[in-house]
mmCIF file of C-alpha atoms in Angstrom:
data_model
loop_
_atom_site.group_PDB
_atom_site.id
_atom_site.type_symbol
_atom_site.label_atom_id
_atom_site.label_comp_id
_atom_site.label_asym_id
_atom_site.label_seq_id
_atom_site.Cartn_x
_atom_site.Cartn_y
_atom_site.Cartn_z
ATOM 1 C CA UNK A 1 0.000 0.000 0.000
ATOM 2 C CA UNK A 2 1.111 3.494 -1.081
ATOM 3 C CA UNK A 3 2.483 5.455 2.230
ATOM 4 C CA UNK A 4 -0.047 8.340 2.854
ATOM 5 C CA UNK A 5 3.071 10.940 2.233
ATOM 6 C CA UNK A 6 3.681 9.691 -1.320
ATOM 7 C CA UNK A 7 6.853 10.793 -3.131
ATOM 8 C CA UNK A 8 5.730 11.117 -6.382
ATOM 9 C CA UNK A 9 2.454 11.863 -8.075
ATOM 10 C CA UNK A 10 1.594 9.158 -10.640
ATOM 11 C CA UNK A 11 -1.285 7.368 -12.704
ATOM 12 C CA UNK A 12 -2.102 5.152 -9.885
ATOM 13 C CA UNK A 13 -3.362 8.695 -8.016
ATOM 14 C CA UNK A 14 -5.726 9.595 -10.637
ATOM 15 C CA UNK A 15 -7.411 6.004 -11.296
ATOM 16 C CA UNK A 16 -7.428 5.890 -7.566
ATOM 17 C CA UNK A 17 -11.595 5.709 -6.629
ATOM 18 C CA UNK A 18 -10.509 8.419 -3.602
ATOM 19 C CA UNK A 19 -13.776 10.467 -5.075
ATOM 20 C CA UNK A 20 -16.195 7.750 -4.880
ATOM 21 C CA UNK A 21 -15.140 6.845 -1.219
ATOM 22 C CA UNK A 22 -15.495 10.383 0.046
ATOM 23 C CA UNK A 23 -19.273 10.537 -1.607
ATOM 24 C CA UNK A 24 -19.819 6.861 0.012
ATOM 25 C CA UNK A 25 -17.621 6.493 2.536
ATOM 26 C CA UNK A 26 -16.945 9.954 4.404
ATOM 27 C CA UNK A 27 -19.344 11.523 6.698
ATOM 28 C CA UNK A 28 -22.686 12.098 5.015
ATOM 29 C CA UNK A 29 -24.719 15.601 5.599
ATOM 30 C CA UNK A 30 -26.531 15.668 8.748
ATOM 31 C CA UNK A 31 -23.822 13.122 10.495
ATOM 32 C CA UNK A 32 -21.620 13.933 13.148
ATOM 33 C CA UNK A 33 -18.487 15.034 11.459
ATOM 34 C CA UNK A 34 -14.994 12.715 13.398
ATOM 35 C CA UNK A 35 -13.592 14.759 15.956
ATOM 36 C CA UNK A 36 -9.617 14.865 15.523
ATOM 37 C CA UNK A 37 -6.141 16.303 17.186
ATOM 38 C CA UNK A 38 -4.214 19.157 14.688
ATOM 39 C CA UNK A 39 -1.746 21.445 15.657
ATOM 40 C CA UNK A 40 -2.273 25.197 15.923
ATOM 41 C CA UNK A 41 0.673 26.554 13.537
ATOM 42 C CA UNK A 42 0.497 29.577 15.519
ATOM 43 C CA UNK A 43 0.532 28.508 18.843
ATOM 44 C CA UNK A 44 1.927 25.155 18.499
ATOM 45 C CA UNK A 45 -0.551 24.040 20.663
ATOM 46 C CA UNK A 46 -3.001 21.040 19.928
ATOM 47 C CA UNK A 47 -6.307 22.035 18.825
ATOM 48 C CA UNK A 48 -9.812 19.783 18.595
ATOM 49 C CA UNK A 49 -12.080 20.032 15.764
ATOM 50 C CA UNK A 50 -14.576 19.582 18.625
ATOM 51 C CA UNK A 51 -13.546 22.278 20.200
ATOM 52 C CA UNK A 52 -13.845 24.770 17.034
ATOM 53 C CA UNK A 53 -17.149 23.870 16.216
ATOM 54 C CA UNK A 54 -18.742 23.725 19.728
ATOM 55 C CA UNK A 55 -19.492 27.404 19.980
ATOM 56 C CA UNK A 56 -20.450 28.216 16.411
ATOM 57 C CA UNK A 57 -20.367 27.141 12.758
ATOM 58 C CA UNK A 58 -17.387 26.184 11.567
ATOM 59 C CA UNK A 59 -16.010 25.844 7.939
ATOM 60 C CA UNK A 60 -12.601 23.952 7.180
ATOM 61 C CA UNK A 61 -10.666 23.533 4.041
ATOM 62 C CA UNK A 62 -8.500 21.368 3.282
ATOM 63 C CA UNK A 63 -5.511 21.822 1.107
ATOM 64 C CA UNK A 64 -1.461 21.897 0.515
ATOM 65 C CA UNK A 65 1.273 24.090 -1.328
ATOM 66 C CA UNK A 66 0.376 22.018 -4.463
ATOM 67 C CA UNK B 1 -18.753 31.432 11.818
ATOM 68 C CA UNK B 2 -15.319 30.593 12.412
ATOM 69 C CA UNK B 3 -12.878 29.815 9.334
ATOM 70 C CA UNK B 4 -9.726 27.563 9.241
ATOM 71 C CA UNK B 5 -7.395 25.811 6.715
ATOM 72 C CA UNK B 6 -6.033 22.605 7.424
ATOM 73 C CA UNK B 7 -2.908 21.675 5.522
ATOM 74 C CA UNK B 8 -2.732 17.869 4.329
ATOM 75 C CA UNK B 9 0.087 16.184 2.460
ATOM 76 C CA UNK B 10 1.553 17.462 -0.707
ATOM 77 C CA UNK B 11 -0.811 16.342 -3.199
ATOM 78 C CA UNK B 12 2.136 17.000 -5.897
ATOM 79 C CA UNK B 13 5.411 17.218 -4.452
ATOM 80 C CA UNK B 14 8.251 18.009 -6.785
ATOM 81 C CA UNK B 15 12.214 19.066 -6.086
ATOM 82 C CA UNK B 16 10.671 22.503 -4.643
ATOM 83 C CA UNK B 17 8.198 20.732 -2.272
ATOM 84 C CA UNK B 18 8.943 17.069 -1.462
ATOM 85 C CA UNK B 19 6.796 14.708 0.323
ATOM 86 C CA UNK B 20 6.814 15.434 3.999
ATOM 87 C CA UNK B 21 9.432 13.531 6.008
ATOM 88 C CA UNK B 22 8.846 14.610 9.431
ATOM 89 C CA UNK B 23 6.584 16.730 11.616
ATOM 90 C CA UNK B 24 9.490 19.607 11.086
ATOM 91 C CA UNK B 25 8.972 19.389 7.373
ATOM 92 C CA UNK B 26 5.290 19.640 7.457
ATOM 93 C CA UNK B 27 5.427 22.630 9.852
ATOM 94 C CA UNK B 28 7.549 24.290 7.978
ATOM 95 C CA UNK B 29 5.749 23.924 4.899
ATOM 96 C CA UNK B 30 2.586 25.086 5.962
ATOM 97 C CA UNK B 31 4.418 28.227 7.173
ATOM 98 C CA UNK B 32 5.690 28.687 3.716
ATOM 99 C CA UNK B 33 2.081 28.312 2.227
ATOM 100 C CA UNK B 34 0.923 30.815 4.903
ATOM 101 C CA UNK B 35 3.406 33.479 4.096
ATOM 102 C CA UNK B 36 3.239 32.571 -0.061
ATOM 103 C CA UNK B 37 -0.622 32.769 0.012
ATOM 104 C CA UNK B 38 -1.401 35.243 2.656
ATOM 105 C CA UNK B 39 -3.643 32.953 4.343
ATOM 106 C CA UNK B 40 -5.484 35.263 7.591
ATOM 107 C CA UNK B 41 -7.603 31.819 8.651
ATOM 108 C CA UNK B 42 -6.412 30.002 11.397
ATOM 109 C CA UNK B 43 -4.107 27.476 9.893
ATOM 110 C CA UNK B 44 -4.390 24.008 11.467
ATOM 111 C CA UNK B 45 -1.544 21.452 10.468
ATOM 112 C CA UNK B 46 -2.315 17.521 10.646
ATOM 113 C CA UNK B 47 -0.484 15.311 11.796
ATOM 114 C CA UNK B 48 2.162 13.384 9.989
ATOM 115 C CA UNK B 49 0.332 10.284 9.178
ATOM 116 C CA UNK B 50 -2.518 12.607 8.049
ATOM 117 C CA UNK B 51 -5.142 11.194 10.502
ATOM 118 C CA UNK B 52 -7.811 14.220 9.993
ATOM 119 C CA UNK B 53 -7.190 14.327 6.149
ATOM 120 C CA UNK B 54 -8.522 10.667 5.950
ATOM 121 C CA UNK B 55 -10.873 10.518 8.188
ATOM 122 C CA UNK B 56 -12.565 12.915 6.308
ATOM 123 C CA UNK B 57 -12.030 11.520 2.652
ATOM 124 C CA UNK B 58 -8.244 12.170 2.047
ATOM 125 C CA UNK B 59 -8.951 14.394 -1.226
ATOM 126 C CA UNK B 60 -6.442 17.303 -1.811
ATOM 127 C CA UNK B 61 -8.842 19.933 -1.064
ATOM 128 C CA UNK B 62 -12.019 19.422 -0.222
ATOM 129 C CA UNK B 63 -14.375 22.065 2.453
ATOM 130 C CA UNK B 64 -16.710 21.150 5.115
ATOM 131 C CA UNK B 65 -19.049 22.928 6.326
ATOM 132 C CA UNK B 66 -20.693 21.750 10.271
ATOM 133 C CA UNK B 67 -23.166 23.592 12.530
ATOM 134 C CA UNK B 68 -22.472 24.080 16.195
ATOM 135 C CA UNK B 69 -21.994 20.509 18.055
ATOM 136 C CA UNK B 70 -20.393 19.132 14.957
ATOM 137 C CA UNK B 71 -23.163 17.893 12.635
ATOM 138 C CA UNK B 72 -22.172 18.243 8.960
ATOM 139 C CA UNK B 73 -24.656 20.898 6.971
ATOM 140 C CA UNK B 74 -22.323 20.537 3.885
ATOM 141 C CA UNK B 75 -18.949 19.201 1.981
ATOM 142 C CA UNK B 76 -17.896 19.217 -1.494
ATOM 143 C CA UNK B 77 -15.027 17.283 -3.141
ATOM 144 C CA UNK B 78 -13.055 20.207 -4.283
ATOM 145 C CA UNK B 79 -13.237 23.834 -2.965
ATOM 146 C CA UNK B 80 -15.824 26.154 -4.572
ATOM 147 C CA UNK B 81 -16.471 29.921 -3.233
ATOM 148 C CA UNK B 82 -20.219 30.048 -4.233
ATOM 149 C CA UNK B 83 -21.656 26.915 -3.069
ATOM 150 C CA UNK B 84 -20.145 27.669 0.633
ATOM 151 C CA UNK B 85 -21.151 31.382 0.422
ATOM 152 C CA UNK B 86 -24.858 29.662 -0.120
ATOM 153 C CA UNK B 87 -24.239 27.639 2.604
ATOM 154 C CA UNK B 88 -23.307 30.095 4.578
ATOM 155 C CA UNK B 89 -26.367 32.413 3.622
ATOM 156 C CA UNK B 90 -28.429 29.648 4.322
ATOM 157 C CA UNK B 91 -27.141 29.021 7.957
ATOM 158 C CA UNK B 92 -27.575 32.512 8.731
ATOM 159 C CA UNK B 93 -31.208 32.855 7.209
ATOM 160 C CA UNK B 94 -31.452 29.335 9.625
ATOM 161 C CA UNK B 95 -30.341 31.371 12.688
ATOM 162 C CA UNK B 96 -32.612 34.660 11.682
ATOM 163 C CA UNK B 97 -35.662 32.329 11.572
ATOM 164 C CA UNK B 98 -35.710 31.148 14.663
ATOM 165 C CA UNK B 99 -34.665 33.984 16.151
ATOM 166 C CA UNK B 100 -38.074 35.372 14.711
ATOM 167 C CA UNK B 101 -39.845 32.083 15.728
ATOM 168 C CA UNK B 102 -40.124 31.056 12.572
ATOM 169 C CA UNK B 103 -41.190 26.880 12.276
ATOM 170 C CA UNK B 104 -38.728 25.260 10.205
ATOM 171 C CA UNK B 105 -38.684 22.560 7.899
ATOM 172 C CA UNK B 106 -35.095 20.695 7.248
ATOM 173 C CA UNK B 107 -34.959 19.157 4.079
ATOM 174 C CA UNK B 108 -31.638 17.630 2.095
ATOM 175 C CA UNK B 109 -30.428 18.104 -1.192
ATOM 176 C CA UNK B 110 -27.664 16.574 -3.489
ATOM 177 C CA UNK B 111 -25.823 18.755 -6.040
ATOM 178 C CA UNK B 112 -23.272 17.239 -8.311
ATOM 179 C CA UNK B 113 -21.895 20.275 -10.503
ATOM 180 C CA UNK B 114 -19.148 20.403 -12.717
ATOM 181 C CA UNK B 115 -15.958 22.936 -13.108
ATOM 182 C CA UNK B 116 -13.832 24.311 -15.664
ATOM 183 C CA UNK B 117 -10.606 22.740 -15.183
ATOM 184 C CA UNK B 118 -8.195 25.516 -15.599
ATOM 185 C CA UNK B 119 -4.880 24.501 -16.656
ATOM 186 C CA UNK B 120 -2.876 27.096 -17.479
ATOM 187 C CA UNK B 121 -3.517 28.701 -13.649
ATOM 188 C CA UNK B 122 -3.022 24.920 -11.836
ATOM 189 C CA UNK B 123 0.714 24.152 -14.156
ATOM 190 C CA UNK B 124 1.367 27.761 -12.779
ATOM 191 C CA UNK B 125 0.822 26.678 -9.182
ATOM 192 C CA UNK B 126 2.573 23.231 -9.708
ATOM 193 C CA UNK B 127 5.542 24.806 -11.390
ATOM 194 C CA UNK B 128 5.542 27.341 -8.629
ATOM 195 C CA UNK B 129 4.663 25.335 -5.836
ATOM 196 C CA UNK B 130 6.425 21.760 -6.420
ATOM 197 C CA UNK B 131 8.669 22.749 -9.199
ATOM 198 C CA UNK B 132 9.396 20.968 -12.997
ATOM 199 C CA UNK B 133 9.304 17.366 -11.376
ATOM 200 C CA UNK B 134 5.708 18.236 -10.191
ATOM 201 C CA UNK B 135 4.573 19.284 -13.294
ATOM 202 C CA UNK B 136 6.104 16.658 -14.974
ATOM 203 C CA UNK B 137 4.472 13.891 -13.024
ATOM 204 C CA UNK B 138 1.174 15.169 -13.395
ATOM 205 C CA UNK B 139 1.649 15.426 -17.156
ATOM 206 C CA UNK B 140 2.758 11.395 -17.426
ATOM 207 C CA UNK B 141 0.020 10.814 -15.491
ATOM 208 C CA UNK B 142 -2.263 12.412 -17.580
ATOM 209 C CA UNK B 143 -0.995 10.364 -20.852
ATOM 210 C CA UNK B 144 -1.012 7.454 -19.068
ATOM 211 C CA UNK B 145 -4.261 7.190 -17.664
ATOM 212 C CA UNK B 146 -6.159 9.499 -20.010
ATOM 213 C CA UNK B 147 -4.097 9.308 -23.147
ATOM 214 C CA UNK B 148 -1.711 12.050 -24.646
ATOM 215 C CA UNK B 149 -4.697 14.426 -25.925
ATOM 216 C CA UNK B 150 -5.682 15.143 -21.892
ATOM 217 C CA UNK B 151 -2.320 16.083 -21.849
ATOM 218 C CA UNK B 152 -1.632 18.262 -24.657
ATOM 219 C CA UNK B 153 -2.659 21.418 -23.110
ATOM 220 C CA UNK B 154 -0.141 21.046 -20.723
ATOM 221 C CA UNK B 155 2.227 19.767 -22.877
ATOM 222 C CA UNK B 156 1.430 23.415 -24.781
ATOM 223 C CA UNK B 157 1.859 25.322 -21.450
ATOM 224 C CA UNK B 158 4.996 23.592 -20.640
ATOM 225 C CA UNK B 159 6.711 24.070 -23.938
ATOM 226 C CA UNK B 160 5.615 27.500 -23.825
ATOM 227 C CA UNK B 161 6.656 28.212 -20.248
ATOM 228 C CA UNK B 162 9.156 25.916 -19.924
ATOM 229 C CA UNK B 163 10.804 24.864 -22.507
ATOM 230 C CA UNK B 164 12.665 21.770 -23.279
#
């Protein structure tokens, strides 16, 4: 299995079914989304998704440099 | 309504950007993207192993949307602006209504839209971002799982931009 921090972007990545799992798979509308630890870059202090979306709304994007 | 970005793996790393080694690398990445992008959201870094990132669907840059106590009102597969701004416009419209003790009636929806996929801008931000390796890759890709005419606009980009 390829490691999640793949070296190089190939073929394999785009006939991956990644798409189809989120839409089956991944939290559905009107489910609890996973709570889950990140790190404040900031602070450097931990940080719960719980914790950001206890006291109102809370929208996160994902993403990366490329 | 409270914003953040969470920075995942490098969906394309190249010479410029490689793939994250250690918890030092990542860090230090998402403080480049910060300072490169001018990103004023909180900015949230996973962990190493990218536990958040695929527990919620691993895709390279997807939003989510959830209402207080965590329930999810909305995600898409790839970030788009106007979809969460309606979202958004429909939360508050949610919160107006009651406050005017309005009854409410929740009802669900699917949407499965399509976007223009923009290469010239995205080999830009892989040439910038991961470097020539980056680009590269994403180009064989192309030809290889698509065939060489999904790549020929990048191919015309690259030649253009690039060179040989």
């Amino acid at each position: 299995m390829e490691p999640y921090n793949y070296e190089h972007f190939t073929a394999a990545h785009l006939a991956s079914d990644e798409f189809d799992t989120f839409r089956t798979h991944a939290a559905r509308v009107g489910q609890a989304g996973p709570d889950g630890l990140l790190t404040d870059l900031t602070t450097g202090e931990p940080v719960e998704l719980s914790l950001l979306w206890r006291t109102s709304p809370l929208v996160v994007e994902f993403g990366s440099l490329t | 309504m409270r914003f953040v970005f969470v920075y995942t793996r490098e969906a394309h790393p190249g010479e410029k950007c490689p793939a994250h080694r250690t918890m030092l690398d990542k860090l230090q990445r998402a403080r480049e993207m910060v300072s490169r992008w001018e990103i004023r959201r909180q900015m949230l870094v996973d962990d190493l192993a990218g536990s958040v990132h695929r527990a919620y669907g691993s895709l390279p840059n997807m939003t989510w949307v959830f209402e207080r106590r965590g329930r999810v009102v909305y995600r898409a597969s790839w970030t788009d602006e106007r979809s969460i701004e309606w979202t958004l416009e429909q939360l508050r419209h949610q919160d107006e209504s009651r406050r005017a003790r309005h009854r409410l009636l929740p009802y669900y929806m699917e949407v499965a839209p399509s976007k223009i996929a923009d290469r010239a801008p995205f080999a830009e931000g892989l040439l910038g971002g991961g470097g020539i390796r980056a680009l590269d890759e994403f180009i064989a890709a192309l030809q290889s799982h698509h065939g060489p005419a999904a790549a020929a606009e990048l191919e015309r980009w690259r030649s253009k931009n690039v060179g040989a």
